[in-house]
Each structure stands twice: as structure tokens, then as C-alpha cells.
Coordinates of C-alpha atoms in Angstrom, one line a residue:
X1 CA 321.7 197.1 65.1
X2 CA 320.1 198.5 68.4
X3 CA 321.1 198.0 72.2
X4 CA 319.5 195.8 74.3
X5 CA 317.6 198.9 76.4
X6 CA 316.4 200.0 73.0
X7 CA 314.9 196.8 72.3
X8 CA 313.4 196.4 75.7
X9 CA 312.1 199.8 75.0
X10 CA 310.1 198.9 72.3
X11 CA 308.5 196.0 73.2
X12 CA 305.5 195.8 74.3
X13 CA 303.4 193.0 77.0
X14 CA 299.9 192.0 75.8
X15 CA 297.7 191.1 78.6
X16 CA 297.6 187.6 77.6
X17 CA 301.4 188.0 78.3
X18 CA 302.6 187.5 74.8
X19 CA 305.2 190.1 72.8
X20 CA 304.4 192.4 70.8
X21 CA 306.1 195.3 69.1
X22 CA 309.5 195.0 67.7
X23 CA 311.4 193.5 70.5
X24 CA 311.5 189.7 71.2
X25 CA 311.7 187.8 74.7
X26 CA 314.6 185.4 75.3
X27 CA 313.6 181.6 75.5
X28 CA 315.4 182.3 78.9
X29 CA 312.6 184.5 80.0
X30 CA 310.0 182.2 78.7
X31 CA 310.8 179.5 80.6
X32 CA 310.9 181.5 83.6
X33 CA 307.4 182.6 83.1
X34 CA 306.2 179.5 82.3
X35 CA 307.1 178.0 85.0
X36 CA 305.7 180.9 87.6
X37 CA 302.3 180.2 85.1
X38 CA 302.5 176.3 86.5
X39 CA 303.1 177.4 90.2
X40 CA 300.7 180.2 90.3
X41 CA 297.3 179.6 88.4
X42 CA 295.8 182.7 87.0
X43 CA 293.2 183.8 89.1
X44 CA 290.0 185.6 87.9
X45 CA 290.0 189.1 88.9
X46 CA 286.3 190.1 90.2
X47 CA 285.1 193.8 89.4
X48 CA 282.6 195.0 91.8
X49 CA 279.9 197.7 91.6
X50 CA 280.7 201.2 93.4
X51 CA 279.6 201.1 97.0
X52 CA 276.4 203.3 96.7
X53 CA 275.2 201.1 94.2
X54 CA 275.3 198.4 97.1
X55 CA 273.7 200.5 99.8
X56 CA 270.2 199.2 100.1
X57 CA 267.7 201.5 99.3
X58 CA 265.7 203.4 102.3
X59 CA 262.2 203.2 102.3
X60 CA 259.9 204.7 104.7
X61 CA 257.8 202.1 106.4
X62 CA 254.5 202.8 106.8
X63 CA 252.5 199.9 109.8
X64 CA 248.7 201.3 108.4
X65 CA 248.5 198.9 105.7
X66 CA 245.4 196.8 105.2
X67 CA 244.6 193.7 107.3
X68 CA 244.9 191.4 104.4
X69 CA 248.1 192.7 103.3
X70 CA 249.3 192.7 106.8
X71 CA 248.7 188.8 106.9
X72 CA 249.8 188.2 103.3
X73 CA 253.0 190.0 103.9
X74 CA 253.2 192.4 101.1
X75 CA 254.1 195.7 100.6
X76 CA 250.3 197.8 101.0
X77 CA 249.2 200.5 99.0
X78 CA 246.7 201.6 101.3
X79 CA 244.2 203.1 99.0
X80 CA 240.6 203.7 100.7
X81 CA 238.6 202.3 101.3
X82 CA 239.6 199.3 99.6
X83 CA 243.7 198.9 98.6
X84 CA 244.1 198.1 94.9
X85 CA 246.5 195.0 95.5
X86 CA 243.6 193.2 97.2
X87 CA 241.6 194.2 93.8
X88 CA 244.3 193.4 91.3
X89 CA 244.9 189.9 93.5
X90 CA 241.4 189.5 93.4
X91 CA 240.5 189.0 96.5
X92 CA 238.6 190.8 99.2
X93 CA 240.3 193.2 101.1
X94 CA 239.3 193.3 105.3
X95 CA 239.9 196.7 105.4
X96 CA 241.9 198.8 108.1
X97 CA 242.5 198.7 111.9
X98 CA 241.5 201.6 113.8
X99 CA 243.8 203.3 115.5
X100 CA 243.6 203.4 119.2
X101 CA 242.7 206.9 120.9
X102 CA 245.4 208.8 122.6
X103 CA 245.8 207.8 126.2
X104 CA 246.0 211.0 128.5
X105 CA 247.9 210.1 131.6
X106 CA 246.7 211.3 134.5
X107 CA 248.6 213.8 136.6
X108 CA 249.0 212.6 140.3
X109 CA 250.3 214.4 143.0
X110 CA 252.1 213.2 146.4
X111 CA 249.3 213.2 148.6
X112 CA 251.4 213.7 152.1
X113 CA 255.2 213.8 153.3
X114 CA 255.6 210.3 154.2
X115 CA 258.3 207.0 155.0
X116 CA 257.6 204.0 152.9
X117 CA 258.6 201.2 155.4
X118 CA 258.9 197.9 153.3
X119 CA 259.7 194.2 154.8
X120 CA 261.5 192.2 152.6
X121 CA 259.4 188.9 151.8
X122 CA 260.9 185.3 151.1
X123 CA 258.8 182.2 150.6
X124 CA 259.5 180.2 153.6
X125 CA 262.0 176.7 153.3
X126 CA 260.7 173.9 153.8
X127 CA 263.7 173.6 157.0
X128 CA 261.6 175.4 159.4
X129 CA 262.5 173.6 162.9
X130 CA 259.3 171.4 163.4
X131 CA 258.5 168.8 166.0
X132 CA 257.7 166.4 163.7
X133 CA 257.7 164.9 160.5
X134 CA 253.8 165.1 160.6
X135 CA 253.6 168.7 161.5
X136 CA 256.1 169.6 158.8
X137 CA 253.5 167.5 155.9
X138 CA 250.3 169.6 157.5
X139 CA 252.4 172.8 157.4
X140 CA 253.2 172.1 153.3
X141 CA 249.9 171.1 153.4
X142 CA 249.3 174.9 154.3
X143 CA 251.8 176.0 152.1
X144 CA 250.4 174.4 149.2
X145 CA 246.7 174.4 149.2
X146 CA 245.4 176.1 152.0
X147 CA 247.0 179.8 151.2
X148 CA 246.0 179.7 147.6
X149 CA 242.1 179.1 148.6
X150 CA 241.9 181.6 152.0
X151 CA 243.5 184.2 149.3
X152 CA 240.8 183.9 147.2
X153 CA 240.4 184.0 143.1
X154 CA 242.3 187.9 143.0
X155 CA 246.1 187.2 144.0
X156 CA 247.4 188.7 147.0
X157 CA 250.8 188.5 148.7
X158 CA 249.1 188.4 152.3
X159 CA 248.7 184.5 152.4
X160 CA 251.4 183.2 150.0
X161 CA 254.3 185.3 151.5
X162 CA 253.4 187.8 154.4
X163 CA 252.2 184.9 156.5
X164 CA 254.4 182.2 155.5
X165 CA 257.4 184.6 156.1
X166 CA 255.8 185.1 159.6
X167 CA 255.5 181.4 160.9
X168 CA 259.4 181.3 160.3
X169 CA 260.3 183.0 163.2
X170 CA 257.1 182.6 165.6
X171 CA 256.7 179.5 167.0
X172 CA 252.7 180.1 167.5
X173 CA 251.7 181.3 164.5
X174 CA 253.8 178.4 162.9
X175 CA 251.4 175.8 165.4
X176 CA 248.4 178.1 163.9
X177 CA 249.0 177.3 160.4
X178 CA 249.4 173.6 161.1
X179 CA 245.6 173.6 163.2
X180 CA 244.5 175.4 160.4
X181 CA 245.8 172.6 158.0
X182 CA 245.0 169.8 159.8
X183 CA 241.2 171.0 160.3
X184 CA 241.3 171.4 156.6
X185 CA 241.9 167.6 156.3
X186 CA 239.4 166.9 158.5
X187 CA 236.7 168.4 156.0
X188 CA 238.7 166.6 153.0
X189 CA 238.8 163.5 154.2
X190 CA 235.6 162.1 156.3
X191 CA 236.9 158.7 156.5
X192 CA 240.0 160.3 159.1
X193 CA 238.0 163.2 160.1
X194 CA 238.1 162.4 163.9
X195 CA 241.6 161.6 163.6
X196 CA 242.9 164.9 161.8
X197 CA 240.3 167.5 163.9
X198 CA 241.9 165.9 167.6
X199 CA 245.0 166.6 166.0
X200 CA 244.0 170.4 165.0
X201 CA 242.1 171.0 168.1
X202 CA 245.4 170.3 170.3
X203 CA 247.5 172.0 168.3
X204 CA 245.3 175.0 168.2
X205 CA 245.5 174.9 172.1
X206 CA 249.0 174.5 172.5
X207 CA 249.5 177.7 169.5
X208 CA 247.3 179.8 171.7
X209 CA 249.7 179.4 175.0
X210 CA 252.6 180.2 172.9
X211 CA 251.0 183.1 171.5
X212 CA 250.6 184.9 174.9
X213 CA 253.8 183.8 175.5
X214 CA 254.9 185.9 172.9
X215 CA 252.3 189.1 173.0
X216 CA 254.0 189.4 176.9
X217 CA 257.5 190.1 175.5
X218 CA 256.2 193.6 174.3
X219 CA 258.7 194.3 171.7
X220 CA 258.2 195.9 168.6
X221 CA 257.2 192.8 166.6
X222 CA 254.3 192.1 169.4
X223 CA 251.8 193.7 167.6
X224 CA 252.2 192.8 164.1
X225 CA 252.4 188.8 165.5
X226 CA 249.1 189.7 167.4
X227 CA 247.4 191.2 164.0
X228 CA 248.4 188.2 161.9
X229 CA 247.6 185.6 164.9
X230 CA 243.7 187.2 164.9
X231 CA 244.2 186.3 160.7
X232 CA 244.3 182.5 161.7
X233 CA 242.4 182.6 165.1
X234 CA 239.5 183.7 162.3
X235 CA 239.8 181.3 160.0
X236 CA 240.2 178.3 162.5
X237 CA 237.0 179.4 164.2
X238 CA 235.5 179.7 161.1
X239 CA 236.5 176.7 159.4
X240 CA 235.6 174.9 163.1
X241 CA 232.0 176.0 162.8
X242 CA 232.3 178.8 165.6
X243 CA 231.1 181.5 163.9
X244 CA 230.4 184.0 166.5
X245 CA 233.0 183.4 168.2
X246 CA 235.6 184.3 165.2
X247 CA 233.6 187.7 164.7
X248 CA 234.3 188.7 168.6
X249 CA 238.0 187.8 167.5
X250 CA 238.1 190.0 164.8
X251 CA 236.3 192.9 166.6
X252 CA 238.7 192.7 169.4
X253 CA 241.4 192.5 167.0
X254 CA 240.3 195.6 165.6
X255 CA 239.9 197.4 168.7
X256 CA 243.5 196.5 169.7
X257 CA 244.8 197.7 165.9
X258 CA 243.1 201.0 167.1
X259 CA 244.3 201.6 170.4
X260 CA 247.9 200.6 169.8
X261 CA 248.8 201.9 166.3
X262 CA 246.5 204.8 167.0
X263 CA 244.3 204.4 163.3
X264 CA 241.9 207.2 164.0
X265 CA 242.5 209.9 161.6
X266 CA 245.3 207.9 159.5
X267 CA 245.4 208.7 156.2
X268 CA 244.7 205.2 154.2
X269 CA 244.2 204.9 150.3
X270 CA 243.7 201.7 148.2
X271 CA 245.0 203.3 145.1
X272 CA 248.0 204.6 146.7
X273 CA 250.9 203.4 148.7
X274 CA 250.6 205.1 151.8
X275 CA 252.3 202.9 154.6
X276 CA 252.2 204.9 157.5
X277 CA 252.9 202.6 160.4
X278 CA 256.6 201.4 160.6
X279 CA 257.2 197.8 160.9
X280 CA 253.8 197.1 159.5
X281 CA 252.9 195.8 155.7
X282 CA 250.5 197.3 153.6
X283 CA 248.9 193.9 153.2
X284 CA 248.2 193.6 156.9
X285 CA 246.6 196.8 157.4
X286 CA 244.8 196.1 153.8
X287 CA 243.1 192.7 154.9
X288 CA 241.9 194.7 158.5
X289 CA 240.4 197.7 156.6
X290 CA 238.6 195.5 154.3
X291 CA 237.5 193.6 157.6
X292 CA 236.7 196.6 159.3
X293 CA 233.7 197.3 156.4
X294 CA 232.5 193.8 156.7
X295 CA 231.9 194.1 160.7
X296 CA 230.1 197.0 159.7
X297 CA 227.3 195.5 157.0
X298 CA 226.7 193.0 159.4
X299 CA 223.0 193.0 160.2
X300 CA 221.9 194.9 163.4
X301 CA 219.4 197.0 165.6
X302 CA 218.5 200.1 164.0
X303 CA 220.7 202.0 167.1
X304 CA 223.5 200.2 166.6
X305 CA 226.3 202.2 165.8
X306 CA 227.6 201.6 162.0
X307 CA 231.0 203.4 162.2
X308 CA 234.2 202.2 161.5
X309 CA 236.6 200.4 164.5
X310 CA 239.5 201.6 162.9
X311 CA 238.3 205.2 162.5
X312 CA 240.6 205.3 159.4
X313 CA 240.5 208.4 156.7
X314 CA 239.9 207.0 153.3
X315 CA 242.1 209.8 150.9
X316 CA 240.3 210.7 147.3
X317 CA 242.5 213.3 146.6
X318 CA 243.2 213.3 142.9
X319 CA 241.2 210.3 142.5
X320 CA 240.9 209.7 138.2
X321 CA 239.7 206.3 137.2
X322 CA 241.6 204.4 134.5
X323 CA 240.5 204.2 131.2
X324 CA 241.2 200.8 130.8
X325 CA 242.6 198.4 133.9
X326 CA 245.9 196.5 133.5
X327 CA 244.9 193.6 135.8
X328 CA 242.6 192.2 137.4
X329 CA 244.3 193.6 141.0
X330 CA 244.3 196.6 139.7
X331 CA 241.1 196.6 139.1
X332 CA 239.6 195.3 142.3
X333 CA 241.7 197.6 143.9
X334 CA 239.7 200.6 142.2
X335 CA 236.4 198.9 142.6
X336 CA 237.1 198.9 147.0
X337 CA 238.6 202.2 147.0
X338 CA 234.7 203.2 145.3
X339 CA 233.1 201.3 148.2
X340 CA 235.3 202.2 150.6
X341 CA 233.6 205.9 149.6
X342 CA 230.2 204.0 149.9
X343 CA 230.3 202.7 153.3
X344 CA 229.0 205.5 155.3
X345 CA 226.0 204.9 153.0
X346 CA 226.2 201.2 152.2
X347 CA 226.5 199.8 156.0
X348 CA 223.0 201.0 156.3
X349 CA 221.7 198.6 153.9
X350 CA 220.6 195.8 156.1
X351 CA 218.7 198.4 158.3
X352 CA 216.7 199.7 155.1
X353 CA 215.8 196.0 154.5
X354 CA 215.0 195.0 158.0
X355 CA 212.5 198.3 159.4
X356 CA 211.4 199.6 156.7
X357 CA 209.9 202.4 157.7
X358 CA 211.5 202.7 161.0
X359 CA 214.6 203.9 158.9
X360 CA 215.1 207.2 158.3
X361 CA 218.2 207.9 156.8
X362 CA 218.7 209.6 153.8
X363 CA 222.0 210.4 152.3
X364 CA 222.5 213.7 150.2
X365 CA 222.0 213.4 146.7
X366 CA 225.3 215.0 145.5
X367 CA 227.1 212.2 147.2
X368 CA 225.0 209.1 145.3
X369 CA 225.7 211.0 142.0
X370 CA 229.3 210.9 142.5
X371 CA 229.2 207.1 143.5
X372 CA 227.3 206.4 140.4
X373 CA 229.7 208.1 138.2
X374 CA 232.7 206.1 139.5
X375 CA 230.5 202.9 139.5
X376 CA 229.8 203.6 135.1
X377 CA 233.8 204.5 135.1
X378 CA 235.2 201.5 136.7
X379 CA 232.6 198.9 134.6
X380 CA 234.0 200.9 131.1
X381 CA 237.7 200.4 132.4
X382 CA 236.7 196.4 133.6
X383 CA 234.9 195.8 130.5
X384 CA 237.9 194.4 128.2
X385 CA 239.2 192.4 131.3
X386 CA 236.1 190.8 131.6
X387 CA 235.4 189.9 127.8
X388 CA 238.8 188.4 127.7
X389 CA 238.5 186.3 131.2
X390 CA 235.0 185.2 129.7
X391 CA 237.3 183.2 126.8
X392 CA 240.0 182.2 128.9
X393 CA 237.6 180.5 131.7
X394 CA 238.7 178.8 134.7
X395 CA 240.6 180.5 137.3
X396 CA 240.7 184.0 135.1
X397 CA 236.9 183.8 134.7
X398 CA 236.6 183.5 138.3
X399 CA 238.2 186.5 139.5
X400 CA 236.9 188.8 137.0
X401 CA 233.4 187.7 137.0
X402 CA 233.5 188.4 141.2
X403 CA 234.5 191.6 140.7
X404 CA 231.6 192.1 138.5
X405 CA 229.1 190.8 140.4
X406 CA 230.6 193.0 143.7
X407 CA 230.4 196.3 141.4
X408 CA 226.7 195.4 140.2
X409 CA 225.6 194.6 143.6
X410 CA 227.1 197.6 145.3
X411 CA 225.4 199.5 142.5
X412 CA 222.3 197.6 143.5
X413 CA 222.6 198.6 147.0
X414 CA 223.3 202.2 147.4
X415 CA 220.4 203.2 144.7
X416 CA 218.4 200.8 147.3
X417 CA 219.8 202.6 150.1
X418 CA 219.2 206.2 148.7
X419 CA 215.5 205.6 147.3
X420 CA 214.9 204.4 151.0
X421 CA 211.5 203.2 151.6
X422 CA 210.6 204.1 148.1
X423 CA 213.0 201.4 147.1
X424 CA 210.7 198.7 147.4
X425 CA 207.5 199.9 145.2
X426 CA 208.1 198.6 142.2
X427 CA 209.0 194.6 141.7
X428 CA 210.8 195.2 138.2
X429 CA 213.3 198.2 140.1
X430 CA 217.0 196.0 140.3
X431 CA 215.7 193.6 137.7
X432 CA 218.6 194.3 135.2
X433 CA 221.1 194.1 137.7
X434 CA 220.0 191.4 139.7
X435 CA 219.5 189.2 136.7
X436 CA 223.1 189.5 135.8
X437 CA 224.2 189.2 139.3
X438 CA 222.6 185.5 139.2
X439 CA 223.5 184.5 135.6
X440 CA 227.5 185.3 136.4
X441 CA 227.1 183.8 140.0
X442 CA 225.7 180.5 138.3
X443 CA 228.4 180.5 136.1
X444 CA 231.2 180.7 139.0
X445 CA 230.0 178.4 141.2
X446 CA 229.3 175.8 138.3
X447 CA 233.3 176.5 137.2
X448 CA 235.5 173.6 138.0
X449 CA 238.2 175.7 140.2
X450 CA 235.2 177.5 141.9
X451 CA 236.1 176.2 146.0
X452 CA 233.2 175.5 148.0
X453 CA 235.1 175.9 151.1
X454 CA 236.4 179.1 153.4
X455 CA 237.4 182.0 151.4
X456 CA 239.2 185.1 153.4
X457 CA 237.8 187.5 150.9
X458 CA 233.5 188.6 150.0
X459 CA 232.6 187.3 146.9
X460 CA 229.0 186.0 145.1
X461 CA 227.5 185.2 148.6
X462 CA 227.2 188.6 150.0
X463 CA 226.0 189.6 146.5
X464 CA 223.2 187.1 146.0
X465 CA 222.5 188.3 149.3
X466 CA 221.8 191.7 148.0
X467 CA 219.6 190.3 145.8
X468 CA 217.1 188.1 147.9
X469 CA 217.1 191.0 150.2
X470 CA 216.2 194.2 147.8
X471 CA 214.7 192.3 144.2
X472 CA 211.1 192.1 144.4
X473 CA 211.4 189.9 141.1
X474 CA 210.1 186.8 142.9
X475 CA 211.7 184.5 140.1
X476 CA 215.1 185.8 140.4
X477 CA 214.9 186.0 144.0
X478 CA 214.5 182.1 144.0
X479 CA 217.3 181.8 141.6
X480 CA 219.3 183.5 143.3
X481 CA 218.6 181.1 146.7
X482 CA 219.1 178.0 144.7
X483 CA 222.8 179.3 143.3
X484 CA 223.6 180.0 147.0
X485 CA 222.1 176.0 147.7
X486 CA 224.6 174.6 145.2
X487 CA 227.5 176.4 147.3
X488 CA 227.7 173.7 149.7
X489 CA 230.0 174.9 152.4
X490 CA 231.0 177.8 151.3
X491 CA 232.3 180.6 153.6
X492 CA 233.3 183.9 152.2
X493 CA 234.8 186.2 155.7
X494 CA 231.7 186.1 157.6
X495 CA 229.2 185.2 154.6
X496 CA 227.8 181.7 155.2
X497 CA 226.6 180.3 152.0
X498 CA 224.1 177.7 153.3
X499 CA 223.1 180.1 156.6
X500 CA 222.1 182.9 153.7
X501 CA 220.3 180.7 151.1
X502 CA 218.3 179.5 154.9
X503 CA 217.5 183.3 155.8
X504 CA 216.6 183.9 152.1
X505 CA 214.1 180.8 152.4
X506 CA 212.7 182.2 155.4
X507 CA 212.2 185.5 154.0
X508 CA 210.1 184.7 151.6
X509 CA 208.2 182.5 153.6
X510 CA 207.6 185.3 155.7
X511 CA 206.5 187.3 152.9
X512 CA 203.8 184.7 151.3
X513 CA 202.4 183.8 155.1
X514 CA 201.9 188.4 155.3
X515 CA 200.6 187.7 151.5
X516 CA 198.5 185.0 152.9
X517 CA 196.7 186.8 155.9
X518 CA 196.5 190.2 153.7

């Protein structure tokens, strides 16, 4: 008879939990495990895989699969020239997309030692302290409509922020703004016409007494409120009718910019940030050079002097044009910084129109090679913009189809201006450039956001203007005066829409009655 460890020595658990072997379980122990079998189910035990069998397997992922793949979503096998999935799926395959050329980044250099003076800029409340509730509804007025069509179809921060930030703290330009408005109503709205121009016309008197009130202080912010009350002095006499008048404004405004912030000799760059006047933004010195070249296209005696007011020194240091632009701002930007090189040249245009032979100027040659290389540059860089602006439309099409008209004129004009008198031989010479000067013109105007009203920026009117005056193409000549008849009252700076389309009627008047008695 054995012991009781020798029989629990021999036996033997099955994993079902039955004995087996020699020794035997006591009903005792039975029970007990029955009833632990009732209170804990059995539970399944799970075996999993080793780890690295659950690691998900790396593949290298190749982007140069085919375009049908691509869109299909499956794994390419990008066979040339055609993959074999698109042949074993049976269908065709579109082939591969190019890849795009390295981009070299140009290598700029600081041009001078200088101070960046920024302002800080906020849009201005809508609690401004007004006099009324009815200059505070012509000042949104302003804020609303009027900024977004003197800035013109390439954004700018001069009228939506610069100014508006302005007219928070000066009483007079404030009063400016809200003439400016209410003479805008006044061409809105004929049926109160009287009404809103007797209430633009006192206003404008009353911001004008204020204004010397506050140019007689002489502190620091005098000059920069002068410079931005000139802005709206401009556009009021322009918008009024009193053209003249507004360009004496803006010359003496100019004058005043040179004598008191001493521009002669400043470095100045369109490409670069250069801010070299303290307490003055870029923007405001921006809009006055860019004034400062219209003042000197206008059309003269041969004598009269053609410099600039400001006297300002345009930098083309390290000057590399873009392979492609980013932006349309960008990209006008580029374009005024080539005609900025230009104007020596290009304010002599008029003259080479209007005496003929009594002009005798003639640029060097090295310097219209140059132009013409950064003219082909900047229309390869503008070229995507434009195709994608042209199937957007609207307001996109607008600004990028200005800036092309603006490059091909200023093409247009200094070939005309270095040819000379030779310029005007040949009546198919500025065909190509004047015909798509007219076709994208036609196309603006004929846009539903194109404005017919005062624009503080050139545009198609000074470019069809380049065309009536230096095409011999008699038919495109007349196209290009009927686009500028369709322009109703357009005003672009100092470009008259209707007074151009007139002196391009007279012109060839003039020309048939010489035709006539020859």
C-alpha cells in the first residue's frame, strides 16, 4: 500500500483536467473544481504571431508613377514609355509628368547699411469721433467702396490701411475722405447729385482750414499728414473735374517731398525694402515715385525739362528677374522697377510724337538692349500668371491683363523712342504689339468688375494711348479709340479716358486733312 505523497506523486493532470496515471482524485477535490469550473468559464487562450511577423513591411515609395495609375490609385510599375499595368488592365496609359527644372535661387546681397522704420497699421473702427451720423455713413461709404476702386485692380495697402489709419487721428484728412465720398455719390446717384456735391464741396472747404491748421503745428507728423492730404486733394480735384488744377497739387506736393525730406540722391528700389526716411511708409513714398514718372510723360514743349521732382536714385544692384512670379504684386512690382530704368528714355516719348524731326534725342544703344532683355524676362516669368488669370476672369483677369498691356506698351514705346524719327516709316512696325494691346484692353473694359470711374493707378488708357500715337496701322489705331469711347468716365492718375479717345480723333483728323492737301 503506498502513502499518500506517493500517490500524489504519480498522478498525473491531463489538460482537459482529468486523472491520469496511477493516482485517483478524491470526490472532495472534484467537487471543488467543479465548482471553480461554474464560477470561472474557461476562457480561450489566443496565440499570437512573433512581433516581426506583425511589423508592416517597408517599401520605398517612389511619386514618378504614371498619370493613370496616379489617378487609379495603384501601385505603378513605371515601365517606359508605357507601364505594363495600364497594358495588362487594358487601357491607355497617359504617360508621365515632367519633372520641373531645378530652381536656382538667386544670391542677393544687402545693398546699404540701413533702419527699417515700420508703422504698425490697423483698419480703422467704425467709432472714429464724427459730427454726425451722416458723415460717419459717407466715411464707410469710403471705407467700403471708394478705397477698393482708387487702389486699383493690383492690391495695395496704401488706400485700405495707410490712409484709413491716418484719418483716425487727423481731423482733416478724416473731412477729406468724407468730400471724397460724398462727391462719389454725386456721380452715383444723378437723381441727388446737387444734393451730395453741396455737401462734398463744404466739407472739402472746411478739411482744407483744418489742414493748415495742422501743417502749422510743425511736428514730426506734419509732413507725412501733408503728403497723404496732397493723395486726396488729387483725387477730389480729379473726381470734381479740375484737372489742372489737381496736377499743380501734385507738383507742389512733390516739390515739398523734395525740399523737406531731402529725396535727391536717396537710394529707392521697387524690389527692395529700402525705407530710408523715419516716420514715413514705404507705400507713401511708393505712390509719389510712381507719381513723380507720370508728371514726367506728360506731354510738353520740346525744352521742357523731363527730369525727375524727386531727384530719387533708382538702385539695380544685383537686379535678377524671377523665373516665374508668385503674385501678381510681385509681379507689377518687377515690371515698374524695368520702367523706372526706362524713364530717362521713355519721358521723351510724347516729344518724339509731337516734333518729329525737331527731336533729337537719341539714347545709346547698350542701354535699349538691356531694357529689352528685362522686358522678354519679366513677360516669361508673367506668362503662367496670365494663362491662369485668363481662366479665373473677373477681378484676377483684370489685374493681370493690365500689367500686360503696360509691359507691351512700354515695349512699344522705348523701340519707338530709340528708332526716333525712323520710328514712323513703316505702317506694319508696332503691329504685333499694338494688336494685343487692343484685343486685352477690349477684354477689360468689357469685364463686369472693370470701374469706369477714377483709378489712382495707370492702366489701359495711357497704353491705348501709346498706340493711337506711334501705330501707323490705321485700323487698329481706330480700334484702339473706340475701346477708349466705351470707357465712359474713366480716369486713371492724370489719364482722361474720354479727353484721350478726343485727341486721338483729332489726330487723325489731322493726318487725313495733311493726306488731303498732299
Amino acid at each position: 500500500m503506498s502513502s499518500p505523497s506517493q500517490t500524489c506523486q504519480s498522478a498525473a493532470v491531463s489538460p482537459n483536467g482529468q486523472v491520469t496515471g496511477k493516482g485517483k482524485r478524491s470526490s472532495t477535490e472534484e467537487n471543488t473544481q467543479s465548482d471553480r469550473s461554474e464560477s470561472h468559464p474557461k476562457q480561450r487562450v489566443k496565440v499570437y504571431p512573433e512581433r516581426i511577423n506583425r511589423v508592416r513591411a517597408k517599401k520605398p515609395k517612389s511619386r514618378n508613377g504614371c498619370r493613370t495609375c496616379k489617378i487609379r490609385r495603384v501601385k505603378c510599375g513605371e515601365e517606359r514609355p508605357c507601364c505594363a499595368k495600364c497594358q495588362r488592365f487594358g487601357i491607355a496609359c497617359d504617360g508621365y509628368e515632367k519633372p520641373a527644372p531645378p530652381s536656382r535661387a538667386a544670391v542677393t546681397k544687402p545693398l546699404l547699411p540701413r533702419t527699417v522704420y515700420e508703422l504698425p497699421l490697423c483698419i480703422l473702427p467704425t467709432s472714429a469721433p464724427f459730427k454726425s451720423e451722416l458723415e460717419h455713413q459717407y466715411f464707410l461709404h469710403f471705407r467700403d467702396e471708394v478705397t477698393f476702386n482708387l487702389s486699383g485692380p493690383v492690391p495695395t495697402k496704401m488706400w485700405n490701411y495707410v490712409i484709413l489709419q491716418a484719418t483716425h487721428n487727423t481731423t482733416a484728412l478724416r473731412d477729406l475722405t468724407v468730400s471724397i465720398a460724398a462727391l462719389t455719390k454725386a456721380k452715383a446717384c444723378p437723381e441727388l447729385a446737387s444734393w451730395h456735391r453741396t455737401f462734398a464741396i463744404r466739407q472739402y472747404g472746411k478739411a482744407l482750414t483744418e489742414l493748415r491748421q495742422a501743417i502749422n503745428r510743425s511736428d514730426d507728423s506734419a509732413v507725412r499728414i501733408s503728403l497723404i492730404a496732397s493723395l486726396l486733394i488729387f483725387c477730389f480735384e480729379n473726381i470734381h473735374g479740375d484737372y489742372e488744377q489737381a496736377v499743380v497739387q501734385l507738383r507742389t506736393a512733390l516739390q515739398m517731398m523734395r525740399r523737406r525730406l531731402a529725396t535727391v540722391a536717396r537710394p529707392y528700389s521697387r524690389i527692395r525694402t529700402i525705407c530710408t526716411i523715419p516716420g514715413l511708409e514705404d507705400d507713401i513714398l511708393d505712390i509719389f515715385v510712381r507719381l513723380d514718372n507720370t508728371i514726367m510723360s506728360r506731354v510738353g514743349k520740346p525744352t521742357d525739362c523731363r527730369d525727375s521732382i524727386l531727384a530719387i536714385n533708382y538702385l539695380d544692384e544685383a537686379f535678377h528677374m524671377p523665373k516665374v512670379f508668385q503674385d501678381v504684386v510681385q509681379a507689377k512690382n518687377y515690371l515698374e522697377h524695368v520702367q523706372y530704368k526706362t524713364m530717362p528714355y521713355l519721358s521723351h516719348m510724347p516729344d518724339v510724337f509731337m516734333y518729329g524731326d525737331q527731336y533729337n534725342y537719341r539714347p545709346p544703344k547698350h542701354a535699349f538692349d538691356e531694357i529689352e532683355m528685362h522686358l522678354r524676362d519679366w513677360a516669361r516669368a508673367f506668362k503662367p500668371l496670365l494663362e491662369d488669370a485668363e481662366r479665373r476672369g473677373g477681378t484676377d483677369f483684370i489685374a493681370a491683363g493690365t500689367l500686360r498691356v503696360l509691359a507691351l506698351a512700354t515695349d512699344l514705346a522705348v523701340q519707338r523712342v530709340f528708332l526716333g524719327a525712323a520710328g514712323s516709316t513703316h505702317p506694319e512696325l508696332f503691329a504685333p504689339e499694338a494688336m494685343e494691346v487692343v484685343a486685352l484692353s477690349r477684354k477689360i473694359v468689357s469685364n463686369r468688375s472693370f470701374k469706369k470711374t477714377f483709378v489712382f493707378d495707370c492702366g489701359i488708357v495711357p497704353t491705348l494711348f501709346v498706340v493711337v500715337t506711334n501705330c501707323w496701322k490705321r485700323s487698329l489705331r481706330e480700334e484702339a479709340i473706340e475701346v477708349l469711347e466705351s470707357c465712359g468716365e474713366r480716369m486713371e492718375v492724370t489719364w482722361n479716358a474720354a479727353a484721350v479717345a478726343q485727341i486721338g480723333r483729332q489726330i487723325l483728323q489731322a493726318e487725313d486733312a495733311m493726306a488731303g492737301l498732299a
